[in-house]
Amino acid sequence: MLIDYSVQNYCSFNTRQELSMLASTSTKEECALNNLKEVNAFGVKNVLKSSAIFGANGSGKTNLAESLKRLQMLILGSLDSVGDSVTHQILPFLLKEDYFDVPSEFEVTFLAEGNLYRYGIAISEGEIAEEWLYWTKSSRETLLFHRDGQTVNYNQRSFSEAKLFTKRDGDTWLLEKTKEFVPFISVLSQFDGEKSSVVTDWFAKVNIISGLTDRGFKDFTIGLFEKDSNFREWAVEILKSFQIYDLNVVEVEKSLPLPKGKNSLENEELNDALSKLQGYLENTKVKQKKVDVVKLDQKTGEHYSIPLSFESEGTQKLLYLLGPLYDVIVNDEILFVDEFDNKFHTLLCKFIIDLYNKNNHGNSQLIITCHDTNLLTNELFRRDQIWFVEKNGSNESELYSLVEYKEHYTRKDDSYSKDYLSGKYGAIPLFSSVAILEEMLNGKR
């Protein structure tokens, strides 16, 4: 489970910003019965199962999701990269004279295999400046390794897996078989390092998708419908609330012919190649999945099928999102959905969040970014689950929790949306007067 994530000097985040999934002891909302996971270890009492991040367009919500995605790609994809392209994709905050006055830094604290781990990495101008890993087995945090450039200090008793990849040079240890732009943790896990594999396995369980498109999870969900009978039964029971009683998935062939007509290229070899390519594509069948939904005629009691494309975009997105939701719940993984409420009615958003909370009895977590202020209610979220992103006067994104607003500790109203829209929490675009807004709408500015 994710305990804490922080980012610094990445895209719109300049100073260190922190997203905490630790439950606050001062928050007593009734929805806590479904929203907390009891830990009672390592100084951690309860961990939040979900969090929602609100903010204006361009405030930095997507950058937060992207930062975690980049970190994941760096850890899991560095050894697959031919060059240092992964580290060079780490874009610093550019609205300052010295882009790397501090490194781009990422750190995660998480629970895995019965222990608490804290892993971090700092990147400057495409190279790894620092990298560190600590763990807590009982009550005290212990260093496993700390990398400084191409030198490293490691715990020879608790982290002996580093021994084969270091060599002594006087009073220091130098990294071996590890390039300047490759995380040490990635190298060690490739050779089945015990604790390093725990870290990379955790990163493999982080799923980050965008709610603006179903490109990242549509095929995954359709595949689950075909292969996993338990998922199909679970999903169909949910879809009945939307008058969908089953799904039919069939594979159809689609030809890809080139435009007809005589080729007119002067080069005979190119002309011959084009002719062969045209013949190949005309005879090649591309397989694709055709999805129909099964409906029920209430009058006759008979079932009939219609293409899924006939359903609303919101219904289609809901259906496709069921796959990732089920997968992370069953496998105790983390799902980060950027632009979660896109195409969703408020009631549908609430339905999905409530569905997740009621089905999540393990270590899964859901983090969403959204705009819908109707979700700002303690019927869905505790105050410590509600976060805001806002840009300050220097165009730096800042991340903060509703818990920081102590005046609402004893609030009896179940909704925070009114105060949010009035600007009490920030994180929304505010116009200094209605007159200015009217001028902008009328094109006078």
CSV table of C-alpha atoms in Angstrom, one decimal:
chain,number,residue,atom,x,y,z
A,1,MET,CA,0.0,0.0,0.0
A,2,LEU,CA,1.1,3.5,-0.8
A,3,ILE,CA,1.8,5.5,2.4
A,4,ASP,CA,3.4,8.6,0.9
A,5,TYR,CA,4.5,10.1,-2.4
A,6,SER,CA,6.6,13.2,-3.0
A,7,VAL,CA,7.9,15.0,-6.1
A,8,GLN,CA,10.2,18.0,-6.5
A,9,ASN,CA,11.4,20.0,-9.6
A,10,TYR,CA,9.3,18.1,-12.1
A,11,CYS,CA,7.1,19.9,-14.7
A,12,SER,CA,4.9,22.4,-12.8
A,13,PHE,CA,6.1,21.2,-9.4
A,14,ASN,CA,9.2,23.2,-8.2
A,15,THR,CA,9.4,22.8,-4.5
A,16,ARG,CA,8.8,19.4,-2.8
A,17,GLN,CA,5.1,18.5,-2.7
A,18,GLU,CA,3.7,15.5,-0.9
A,19,LEU,CA,0.6,13.3,-1.2
A,20,SER,CA,0.0,11.3,2.0
A,21,MET,CA,-2.3,8.3,2.3
A,22,LEU,CA,-1.9,8.2,6.1
A,23,ALA,CA,-5.3,8.6,7.8
A,24,SER,CA,-5.6,11.6,10.1
A,25,THR,CA,-6.6,10.9,13.7
A,26,SER,CA,-8.7,14.1,13.8
A,27,THR,CA,-11.1,12.9,11.0
A,28,LYS,CA,-14.2,11.1,12.2
A,29,GLU,CA,-16.6,10.9,9.2
A,30,GLU,CA,-18.9,7.9,9.1
A,31,CYS,CA,-17.6,6.9,5.6
A,32,ALA,CA,-14.4,5.9,7.4
A,33,LEU,CA,-15.9,2.5,7.9
A,34,ASN,CA,-15.2,1.7,4.2
A,35,ASN,CA,-12.3,4.1,3.5
A,36,LEU,CA,-9.6,2.9,5.9
A,37,LYS,CA,-7.2,-0.1,6.1
A,38,GLU,CA,-6.0,-0.8,9.7
A,39,VAL,CA,-2.3,-1.4,9.9
A,40,ASN,CA,-1.2,-0.7,13.5
A,41,ALA,CA,2.5,-1.2,12.8
A,42,PHE,CA,5.6,0.9,12.1
A,43,GLY,CA,3.9,3.9,13.7
A,44,VAL,CA,1.1,3.7,11.2
A,45,LYS,CA,-2.4,3.2,12.6
A,46,ASN,CA,-4.6,3.4,9.4
A,47,VAL,CA,-4.0,3.9,5.7
A,48,LEU,CA,-6.5,5.5,3.3
A,49,LYS,CA,-8.0,3.3,0.6
A,50,SER,CA,-8.7,6.2,-1.7
A,51,SER,CA,-8.0,9.9,-2.3
A,52,ALA,CA,-9.5,12.5,-4.6
A,53,ILE,CA,-7.5,15.4,-6.0
A,54,PHE,CA,-9.3,18.6,-7.2
A,55,GLY,CA,-8.0,21.6,-9.0
A,56,ALA,CA,-8.5,24.0,-11.9
A,57,ASN,CA,-7.6,23.2,-15.5
A,58,GLY,CA,-3.8,23.6,-15.8
A,59,SER,CA,-3.2,23.5,-12.0
A,60,GLY,CA,-0.9,20.4,-12.2
A,61,LYS,CA,-3.2,17.4,-11.5
A,62,THR,CA,-2.1,15.6,-14.6
A,63,ASN,CA,1.5,16.4,-13.9
A,64,LEU,CA,1.2,14.7,-10.6
A,65,ALA,CA,-0.1,11.5,-12.3
A,66,GLU,CA,2.6,11.8,-14.9
A,67,SER,CA,5.3,12.2,-12.4
A,68,LEU,CA,4.5,8.9,-10.8
A,69,LYS,CA,4.2,7.3,-14.2
A,70,ARG,CA,7.7,8.6,-15.1
A,71,LEU,CA,9.1,7.3,-11.9
A,72,GLN,CA,7.5,3.9,-12.7
A,73,MET,CA,8.9,3.9,-16.2
A,74,LEU,CA,12.4,4.8,-14.8
A,75,ILE,CA,12.4,1.9,-12.4
A,76,LEU,CA,10.8,-0.7,-14.6
A,77,GLY,CA,12.0,0.4,-18.1
A,78,SER,CA,15.6,1.6,-17.6
A,79,LEU,CA,17.2,-1.7,-18.5
A,80,ASP,CA,15.1,-2.0,-21.6
A,81,SER,CA,16.2,1.4,-22.9
A,82,VAL,CA,19.2,1.5,-25.3
A,83,GLY,CA,20.3,4.9,-24.1
A,84,ASP,CA,19.6,7.4,-21.3
A,85,SER,CA,16.2,8.4,-22.9
A,86,VAL,CA,14.2,7.5,-19.7
A,87,THR,CA,16.1,10.0,-17.4
A,88,HIS,CA,16.1,12.7,-20.1
A,89,GLN,CA,12.3,12.4,-20.1
A,90,ILE,CA,12.3,13.8,-16.6
A,91,LEU,CA,11.4,17.4,-17.3
A,92,PRO,CA,12.3,19.9,-14.6
A,93,PHE,CA,10.4,23.1,-13.6
A,94,LEU,CA,11.4,25.5,-16.4
A,95,LEU,CA,10.2,28.8,-15.1
A,96,LYS,CA,13.5,29.7,-13.4
A,97,GLU,CA,17.0,30.5,-14.4
A,98,ASP,CA,18.7,27.4,-13.2
A,99,TYR,CA,16.6,24.4,-14.1
A,100,PHE,CA,18.6,22.1,-11.9
A,101,ASP,CA,19.3,24.3,-8.9
A,102,VAL,CA,17.9,21.2,-7.1
A,103,PRO,CA,17.6,17.7,-8.7
A,104,SER,CA,14.3,16.4,-9.9
A,105,GLU,CA,13.4,14.2,-7.0
A,106,PHE,CA,10.8,11.4,-6.4
A,107,GLU,CA,10.2,9.4,-3.2
A,108,VAL,CA,7.7,6.7,-2.3
A,109,THR,CA,7.0,5.1,1.1
A,110,PHE,CA,4.9,1.9,0.9
A,111,LEU,CA,4.0,-1.3,2.7
A,112,ALA,CA,5.1,-4.5,1.1
A,113,GLU,CA,5.8,-8.1,2.2
A,114,GLY,CA,5.1,-7.1,5.8
A,115,ASN,CA,7.6,-4.3,5.9
A,116,LEU,CA,7.7,-0.6,5.4
A,117,TYR,CA,10.0,0.7,2.5
A,118,ARG,CA,11.1,4.2,1.6
A,119,TYR,CA,12.7,4.5,-1.9
A,120,GLY,CA,13.8,7.7,-3.6
A,121,ILE,CA,15.8,8.9,-6.6
A,122,ALA,CA,17.2,12.3,-7.6
A,123,ILE,CA,18.0,13.1,-11.3
A,124,SER,CA,20.0,16.1,-12.6
A,125,GLU,CA,20.6,16.7,-16.3
A,126,GLY,CA,19.8,13.2,-17.3
A,127,GLU,CA,22.0,11.4,-14.7
A,128,ILE,CA,21.1,9.9,-11.4
A,129,ALA,CA,22.5,12.2,-8.6
A,130,GLU,CA,21.2,10.2,-5.7
A,131,GLU,CA,19.3,7.0,-5.0
A,132,TRP,CA,18.3,5.5,-1.7
A,133,LEU,CA,16.4,2.7,-0.1
A,134,TYR,CA,15.4,2.3,3.6
A,135,TRP,CA,13.2,-0.2,5.3
A,136,THR,CA,11.5,-0.7,8.7
A,137,LYS,CA,11.2,-4.2,9.8
A,138,SER,CA,10.0,-3.6,13.4
A,139,SER,CA,10.1,0.0,14.7
A,140,ARG,CA,13.4,1.6,13.5
A,141,GLU,CA,14.1,2.6,10.0
A,142,THR,CA,17.3,1.1,8.6
A,143,LEU,CA,19.5,2.1,5.6
A,144,LEU,CA,19.7,-0.5,2.9
A,145,PHE,CA,21.7,1.6,0.4
A,146,HIS,CA,22.4,5.2,-0.5
A,147,ARG,CA,23.9,6.0,-3.9
A,148,ASP,CA,25.7,9.3,-4.5
A,149,GLY,CA,26.5,9.5,-8.2
A,150,GLN,CA,28.5,6.3,-9.0
A,151,THR,CA,29.5,5.6,-5.4
A,152,VAL,CA,27.3,3.8,-2.9
A,153,ASN,CA,27.0,3.0,0.8
A,154,TYR,CA,25.1,-0.2,1.6
A,155,ASN,CA,24.1,-2.3,4.6
A,156,GLN,CA,26.4,-5.4,4.2
A,157,ARG,CA,24.3,-7.4,6.6
A,158,SER,CA,20.7,-6.5,5.5
A,159,PHE,CA,21.4,-5.8,1.8
A,160,SER,CA,24.1,-8.3,0.8
A,161,GLU,CA,22.5,-8.5,-2.7
A,162,ALA,CA,24.5,-5.3,-3.6
A,163,LYS,CA,27.9,-7.0,-3.0
A,164,LEU,CA,28.3,-8.4,-6.5
A,165,PHE,CA,27.6,-5.0,-8.1
A,166,THR,CA,30.1,-2.9,-6.1
A,167,LYS,CA,33.9,-2.7,-5.7
A,168,ARG,CA,35.9,-1.1,-3.0
A,169,ASP,CA,38.1,1.9,-3.8
A,170,GLY,CA,39.8,3.0,-0.6
A,171,ASP,CA,37.1,4.1,1.9
A,172,THR,CA,34.3,4.1,-0.7
A,173,TRP,CA,32.4,1.6,-2.7
A,174,LEU,CA,32.0,2.1,-6.5
A,175,LEU,CA,29.0,0.9,-8.5
A,176,GLU,CA,29.7,-1.8,-11.1
A,177,LYS,CA,27.6,-2.9,-14.0
A,178,THR,CA,25.3,0.2,-13.4
A,179,LYS,CA,25.3,3.1,-15.8
A,180,GLU,CA,24.9,6.7,-14.7
A,181,PHE,CA,21.3,6.9,-15.9
A,182,VAL,CA,20.2,3.4,-14.6
A,183,PRO,CA,18.7,3.0,-11.1
A,184,PHE,CA,20.7,0.6,-8.9
A,185,ILE,CA,17.4,-0.9,-7.7
A,186,SER,CA,16.6,-1.9,-11.3
A,187,VAL,CA,19.9,-3.6,-11.8
A,188,LEU,CA,19.7,-5.6,-8.6
A,189,SER,CA,16.2,-6.8,-9.2
A,190,GLN,CA,17.2,-8.1,-12.6
A,191,PHE,CA,19.4,-10.5,-10.8
A,192,ASP,CA,16.7,-11.5,-8.3
A,193,GLY,CA,17.9,-9.4,-5.4
A,194,GLU,CA,15.5,-10.1,-2.6
A,195,LYS,CA,14.6,-6.6,-1.3
A,196,SER,CA,15.2,-4.8,-4.6
A,197,SER,CA,12.7,-7.2,-6.2
A,198,VAL,CA,10.1,-6.2,-3.5
A,199,VAL,CA,10.5,-2.6,-4.6
A,200,THR,CA,10.2,-3.3,-8.4
A,201,ASP,CA,7.3,-5.7,-7.8
A,202,TRP,CA,5.5,-2.9,-5.9
A,203,PHE,CA,6.1,-0.5,-8.8
A,204,ALA,CA,4.7,-3.1,-11.2
A,205,LYS,CA,1.5,-3.0,-9.2
A,206,VAL,CA,0.9,0.7,-9.8
A,207,ASN,CA,-1.6,1.3,-12.6
A,208,ILE,CA,-1.9,4.8,-14.0
A,209,ILE,CA,-4.6,5.6,-16.6
A,210,SER,CA,-6.3,8.6,-18.2
A,211,GLY,CA,-10.0,9.1,-18.0
A,212,LEU,CA,-9.9,11.1,-21.2
A,213,THR,CA,-9.5,8.0,-23.4
A,214,ASP,CA,-10.1,4.3,-23.0
A,215,ARG,CA,-7.0,3.4,-25.0
A,216,GLY,CA,-5.1,2.2,-22.0
A,217,PHE,CA,-7.8,-0.2,-20.6
A,218,LYS,CA,-10.4,-1.0,-23.1
A,219,ASP,CA,-8.7,-4.1,-24.6
A,220,PHE,CA,-7.7,-5.2,-21.1
A,221,THR,CA,-11.4,-5.2,-19.9
A,222,ILE,CA,-12.6,-7.0,-23.0
A,223,GLY,CA,-10.0,-9.6,-22.5
A,224,LEU,CA,-11.1,-10.2,-18.9
A,225,PHE,CA,-14.7,-10.7,-20.1
A,226,GLU,CA,-13.5,-13.4,-22.4
A,227,LYS,CA,-11.1,-15.2,-20.1
A,228,ASP,CA,-12.2,-14.6,-16.5
A,229,SER,CA,-15.6,-16.0,-15.6
A,230,ASN,CA,-15.4,-14.5,-12.1
A,231,PHE,CA,-14.9,-11.1,-13.5
A,232,ARG,CA,-17.7,-11.6,-16.0
A,233,GLU,CA,-20.1,-12.6,-13.3
A,234,TRP,CA,-19.1,-9.6,-11.1
A,235,ALA,CA,-19.3,-7.1,-13.9
A,236,VAL,CA,-22.6,-8.3,-15.3
A,237,GLU,CA,-24.2,-8.0,-11.9
A,238,ILE,CA,-23.1,-4.3,-11.8
A,239,LEU,CA,-24.1,-3.6,-15.4
A,240,LYS,CA,-27.7,-4.8,-14.7
A,241,SER,CA,-28.2,-1.4,-13.0
A,242,PHE,CA,-27.6,0.1,-16.4
A,243,GLN,CA,-30.0,-2.3,-18.3
A,244,ILE,CA,-27.1,-4.4,-19.6
A,245,TYR,CA,-27.5,-8.2,-18.9
A,246,ASP,CA,-24.4,-9.6,-20.6
A,247,LEU,CA,-21.7,-8.9,-23.1
A,248,ASN,CA,-21.0,-10.8,-26.4
A,249,VAL,CA,-17.5,-10.5,-27.7
A,250,VAL,CA,-16.7,-11.9,-31.1
A,251,GLU,CA,-13.6,-11.7,-33.3
A,252,VAL,CA,-14.2,-10.4,-36.8
A,253,GLU,CA,-11.8,-9.9,-39.7
A,254,LYS,CA,-11.2,-6.6,-41.4
A,255,SER,CA,-9.4,-6.2,-44.7
A,256,LEU,CA,-7.0,-3.3,-45.3
A,257,PRO,CA,-6.9,-2.7,-49.1
A,258,LEU,CA,-4.9,0.1,-50.6
A,259,PRO,CA,-6.7,2.5,-53.1
A,260,LYS,CA,-7.4,0.9,-56.4
A,261,GLY,CA,-5.7,2.2,-59.6
A,262,LYS,CA,-2.6,1.7,-61.7
A,263,ASN,CA,0.6,2.7,-60.0
A,264,SER,CA,2.5,5.5,-61.8
A,265,LEU,CA,5.9,5.5,-60.1
A,266,GLU,CA,8.7,6.0,-62.5
A,267,ASN,CA,11.1,3.7,-60.6
A,268,GLU,CA,10.3,0.1,-61.5
A,269,GLU,CA,11.6,-1.4,-58.3
A,270,LEU,CA,9.4,1.0,-56.2
A,271,ASN,CA,6.5,0.3,-58.5
A,272,ASP,CA,6.9,-3.4,-58.0
A,273,ALA,CA,7.3,-3.1,-54.3
A,274,LEU,CA,4.1,-1.0,-54.0
A,275,SER,CA,2.2,-3.5,-56.1
A,276,LYS,CA,3.3,-6.4,-53.8
A,277,LEU,CA,2.4,-4.4,-50.7
A,278,GLN,CA,-1.0,-3.6,-52.2
A,279,GLY,CA,-1.6,-7.3,-52.9
A,280,TYR,CA,-0.5,-8.3,-49.4
A,281,LEU,CA,-2.8,-5.8,-47.7
A,282,GLU,CA,-5.7,-6.7,-49.8
A,283,ASN,CA,-5.4,-10.4,-48.9
A,284,THR,CA,-4.4,-9.8,-45.2
A,285,LYS,CA,-7.2,-9.9,-42.7
A,286,VAL,CA,-6.8,-7.9,-39.5
A,287,LYS,CA,-8.6,-9.4,-36.5
A,288,GLN,CA,-10.5,-7.1,-34.2
A,289,LYS,CA,-13.0,-7.6,-31.3
A,290,LYS,CA,-16.7,-6.7,-31.9
A,291,VAL,CA,-18.6,-6.1,-28.6
A,292,ASP,CA,-22.4,-6.3,-28.3
A,293,VAL,CA,-24.4,-5.6,-25.1
A,294,VAL,CA,-27.3,-7.8,-24.3
A,295,LYS,CA,-30.5,-6.0,-23.4
A,296,LEU,CA,-33.8,-7.2,-22.0
A,297,ASP,CA,-37.2,-6.4,-23.5
A,298,GLN,CA,-39.3,-5.7,-20.5
A,299,LYS,CA,-42.6,-6.5,-22.3
A,300,THR,CA,-41.7,-9.8,-23.9
A,301,GLY,CA,-38.9,-10.9,-21.5
A,302,GLU,CA,-36.7,-11.7,-24.4
A,303,HIS,CA,-33.0,-10.7,-24.7
A,304,TYR,CA,-31.6,-9.0,-27.7
A,305,SER,CA,-28.1,-7.6,-28.7
A,306,ILE,CA,-27.0,-4.2,-29.9
A,307,PRO,CA,-23.5,-2.8,-30.6
A,308,LEU,CA,-21.8,-1.4,-27.5
A,309,SER,CA,-21.1,1.7,-29.6
A,310,PHE,CA,-24.9,2.5,-29.4
A,311,GLU,CA,-24.5,3.1,-25.6
A,312,SER,CA,-23.5,6.5,-24.3
A,313,GLU,CA,-19.8,7.4,-23.9
A,314,GLY,CA,-20.3,7.4,-20.1
A,315,THR,CA,-21.7,3.9,-20.1
A,316,GLN,CA,-18.9,2.7,-22.4
A,317,LYS,CA,-16.2,4.2,-20.1
A,318,LEU,CA,-17.9,2.7,-17.0
A,319,LEU,CA,-17.8,-0.8,-18.6
A,320,TYR,CA,-14.2,-0.5,-19.7
A,321,LEU,CA,-13.2,0.9,-16.2
A,322,LEU,CA,-14.6,-2.2,-14.5
A,323,GLY,CA,-11.6,-4.2,-15.7
A,324,PRO,CA,-9.0,-2.1,-14.0
A,325,LEU,CA,-11.1,-1.7,-10.8
A,326,TYR,CA,-11.6,-5.5,-10.5
A,327,ASP,CA,-8.0,-6.2,-11.2
A,328,VAL,CA,-6.6,-3.9,-8.6
A,329,ILE,CA,-9.1,-5.0,-6.0
A,330,VAL,CA,-8.4,-8.7,-6.6
A,331,ASN,CA,-4.6,-8.3,-6.8
A,332,ASP,CA,-4.2,-5.6,-4.1
A,333,GLU,CA,-2.8,-3.1,-6.5
A,334,ILE,CA,-3.0,0.7,-6.9
A,335,LEU,CA,-5.1,2.5,-9.5
A,336,PHE,CA,-4.5,6.2,-10.3
A,337,VAL,CA,-7.1,7.6,-12.7
A,338,ASP,CA,-6.5,11.0,-14.1
A,339,GLU,CA,-9.6,13.0,-15.2
A,340,PHE,CA,-11.7,10.3,-13.5
A,341,ASP,CA,-15.0,12.2,-13.9
A,342,ASN,CA,-14.7,12.9,-17.7
A,343,LYS,CA,-17.9,11.7,-19.4
A,344,PHE,CA,-19.4,10.7,-16.1
A,345,HIS,CA,-22.6,12.1,-14.5
A,346,THR,CA,-22.1,13.0,-10.8
A,347,LEU,CA,-24.3,10.0,-9.7
A,348,LEU,CA,-22.2,7.7,-11.9
A,349,CYS,CA,-19.0,9.0,-10.2
A,350,LYS,CA,-20.5,8.4,-6.8
A,351,PHE,CA,-21.7,5.0,-7.9
A,352,ILE,CA,-18.2,3.9,-8.9
A,353,ILE,CA,-16.5,5.3,-5.8
A,354,ASP,CA,-19.0,3.6,-3.6
A,355,LEU,CA,-18.7,0.4,-5.6
A,356,TYR,CA,-14.9,0.4,-5.1
A,357,ASN,CA,-15.0,1.1,-1.4
A,358,LYS,CA,-17.6,-1.6,-0.7
A,359,ASN,CA,-15.7,-4.2,-2.8
A,360,ASN,CA,-12.2,-3.4,-1.5
A,361,HIS,CA,-11.5,-5.6,1.5
A,362,GLY,CA,-7.8,-5.9,0.9
A,363,ASN,CA,-4.9,-3.6,0.3
A,364,SER,CA,-6.0,-2.0,-2.9
A,365,GLN,CA,-6.0,1.8,-3.3
A,366,LEU,CA,-7.7,4.2,-5.7
A,367,ILE,CA,-6.4,7.8,-6.4
A,368,ILE,CA,-8.4,10.0,-8.7
A,369,THR,CA,-8.1,13.6,-10.1
A,370,CYS,CA,-11.4,15.3,-10.9
A,371,HIS,CA,-13.4,18.5,-11.4
A,372,ASP,CA,-16.9,17.5,-10.2
A,373,THR,CA,-17.4,19.6,-7.0
A,374,ASN,CA,-20.5,17.4,-6.2
A,375,LEU,CA,-18.0,14.8,-5.1
A,376,LEU,CA,-16.8,17.1,-2.3
A,377,THR,CA,-18.9,15.5,0.3
A,378,ASN,CA,-18.2,13.5,3.5
A,379,GLU,CA,-20.6,10.9,2.3
A,380,LEU,CA,-17.9,9.8,0.0
A,381,PHE,CA,-14.6,11.1,1.4
A,382,ARG,CA,-13.1,12.0,4.7
A,383,ARG,CA,-11.3,15.4,4.8
A,384,ASP,CA,-7.9,13.7,4.7
A,385,GLN,CA,-8.9,12.0,1.4
A,386,ILE,CA,-9.6,15.3,-0.3
A,387,TRP,CA,-6.7,17.1,-1.9
A,388,PHE,CA,-6.3,20.3,-3.9
A,389,VAL,CA,-3.7,21.4,-6.5
A,390,GLU,CA,-3.2,25.1,-7.1
A,391,LYS,CA,-0.6,27.3,-8.9
A,392,ASN,CA,0.9,30.0,-6.8
A,393,GLY,CA,2.1,33.5,-8.0
A,394,SER,CA,5.3,31.9,-9.5
A,395,ASN,CA,3.2,29.4,-11.5
A,396,GLU,CA,4.4,26.5,-9.2
A,397,SER,CA,1.9,23.7,-8.5
A,398,GLU,CA,1.2,23.3,-4.8
A,399,LEU,CA,-0.6,20.3,-3.3
A,400,TYR,CA,-2.5,20.4,0.0
A,401,SER,CA,-5.2,18.6,1.9
A,402,LEU,CA,-8.6,19.7,3.3
A,403,VAL,CA,-7.3,18.6,6.7
A,404,GLU,CA,-5.3,21.8,6.8
A,405,TYR,CA,-8.5,23.8,7.1
A,406,LYS,CA,-9.0,23.4,10.8
A,407,GLU,CA,-12.1,25.6,10.9
A,408,HIS,CA,-14.0,22.7,9.2
A,409,TYR,CA,-13.1,20.1,11.8
A,410,THR,CA,-16.5,20.4,13.4
A,411,ARG,CA,-18.5,21.1,10.3
A,412,LYS,CA,-22.0,19.4,10.3
A,413,ASP,CA,-22.8,20.0,6.7
A,414,ASP,CA,-22.0,16.9,4.5
A,415,SER,CA,-20.7,19.0,1.6
A,416,TYR,CA,-17.6,21.1,1.1
A,417,SER,CA,-18.4,22.1,-2.5
A,418,LYS,CA,-20.0,25.5,-1.6
A,419,ASP,CA,-16.9,26.6,0.3
A,420,TYR,CA,-14.7,25.3,-2.5
A,421,LEU,CA,-16.6,27.1,-5.2
A,422,SER,CA,-16.5,30.3,-3.2
A,423,GLY,CA,-12.7,30.1,-3.2
A,424,LYS,CA,-12.1,29.3,0.5
A,425,TYR,CA,-9.8,26.4,-0.4
A,426,GLY,CA,-8.2,27.8,-3.5
A,427,ALA,CA,-7.5,25.5,-6.4
A,428,ILE,CA,-10.1,27.1,-8.7
A,429,PRO,CA,-9.9,29.8,-11.4
A,430,LEU,CA,-11.3,33.0,-9.8
A,431,PHE,CA,-12.1,36.2,-11.5
A,432,SER,CA,-11.7,39.5,-9.6
A,433,SER,CA,-15.2,40.6,-10.7
A,434,VAL,CA,-18.2,39.6,-12.7
A,435,ALA,CA,-17.5,42.6,-15.0
A,436,ILE,CA,-14.1,41.3,-16.0
A,437,LEU,CA,-15.6,37.9,-16.7
A,438,GLU,CA,-18.3,39.5,-18.9
A,439,GLU,CA,-15.7,41.5,-20.8
A,440,MET,CA,-13.8,38.3,-21.5
A,441,LEU,CA,-16.8,36.4,-22.7
A,442,ASN,CA,-17.8,39.3,-24.9
A,443,GLY,CA,-14.3,39.5,-26.5
A,444,LYS,CA,-13.5,42.9,-25.1
A,445,ARG,CA,-10.2,41.8,-23.5
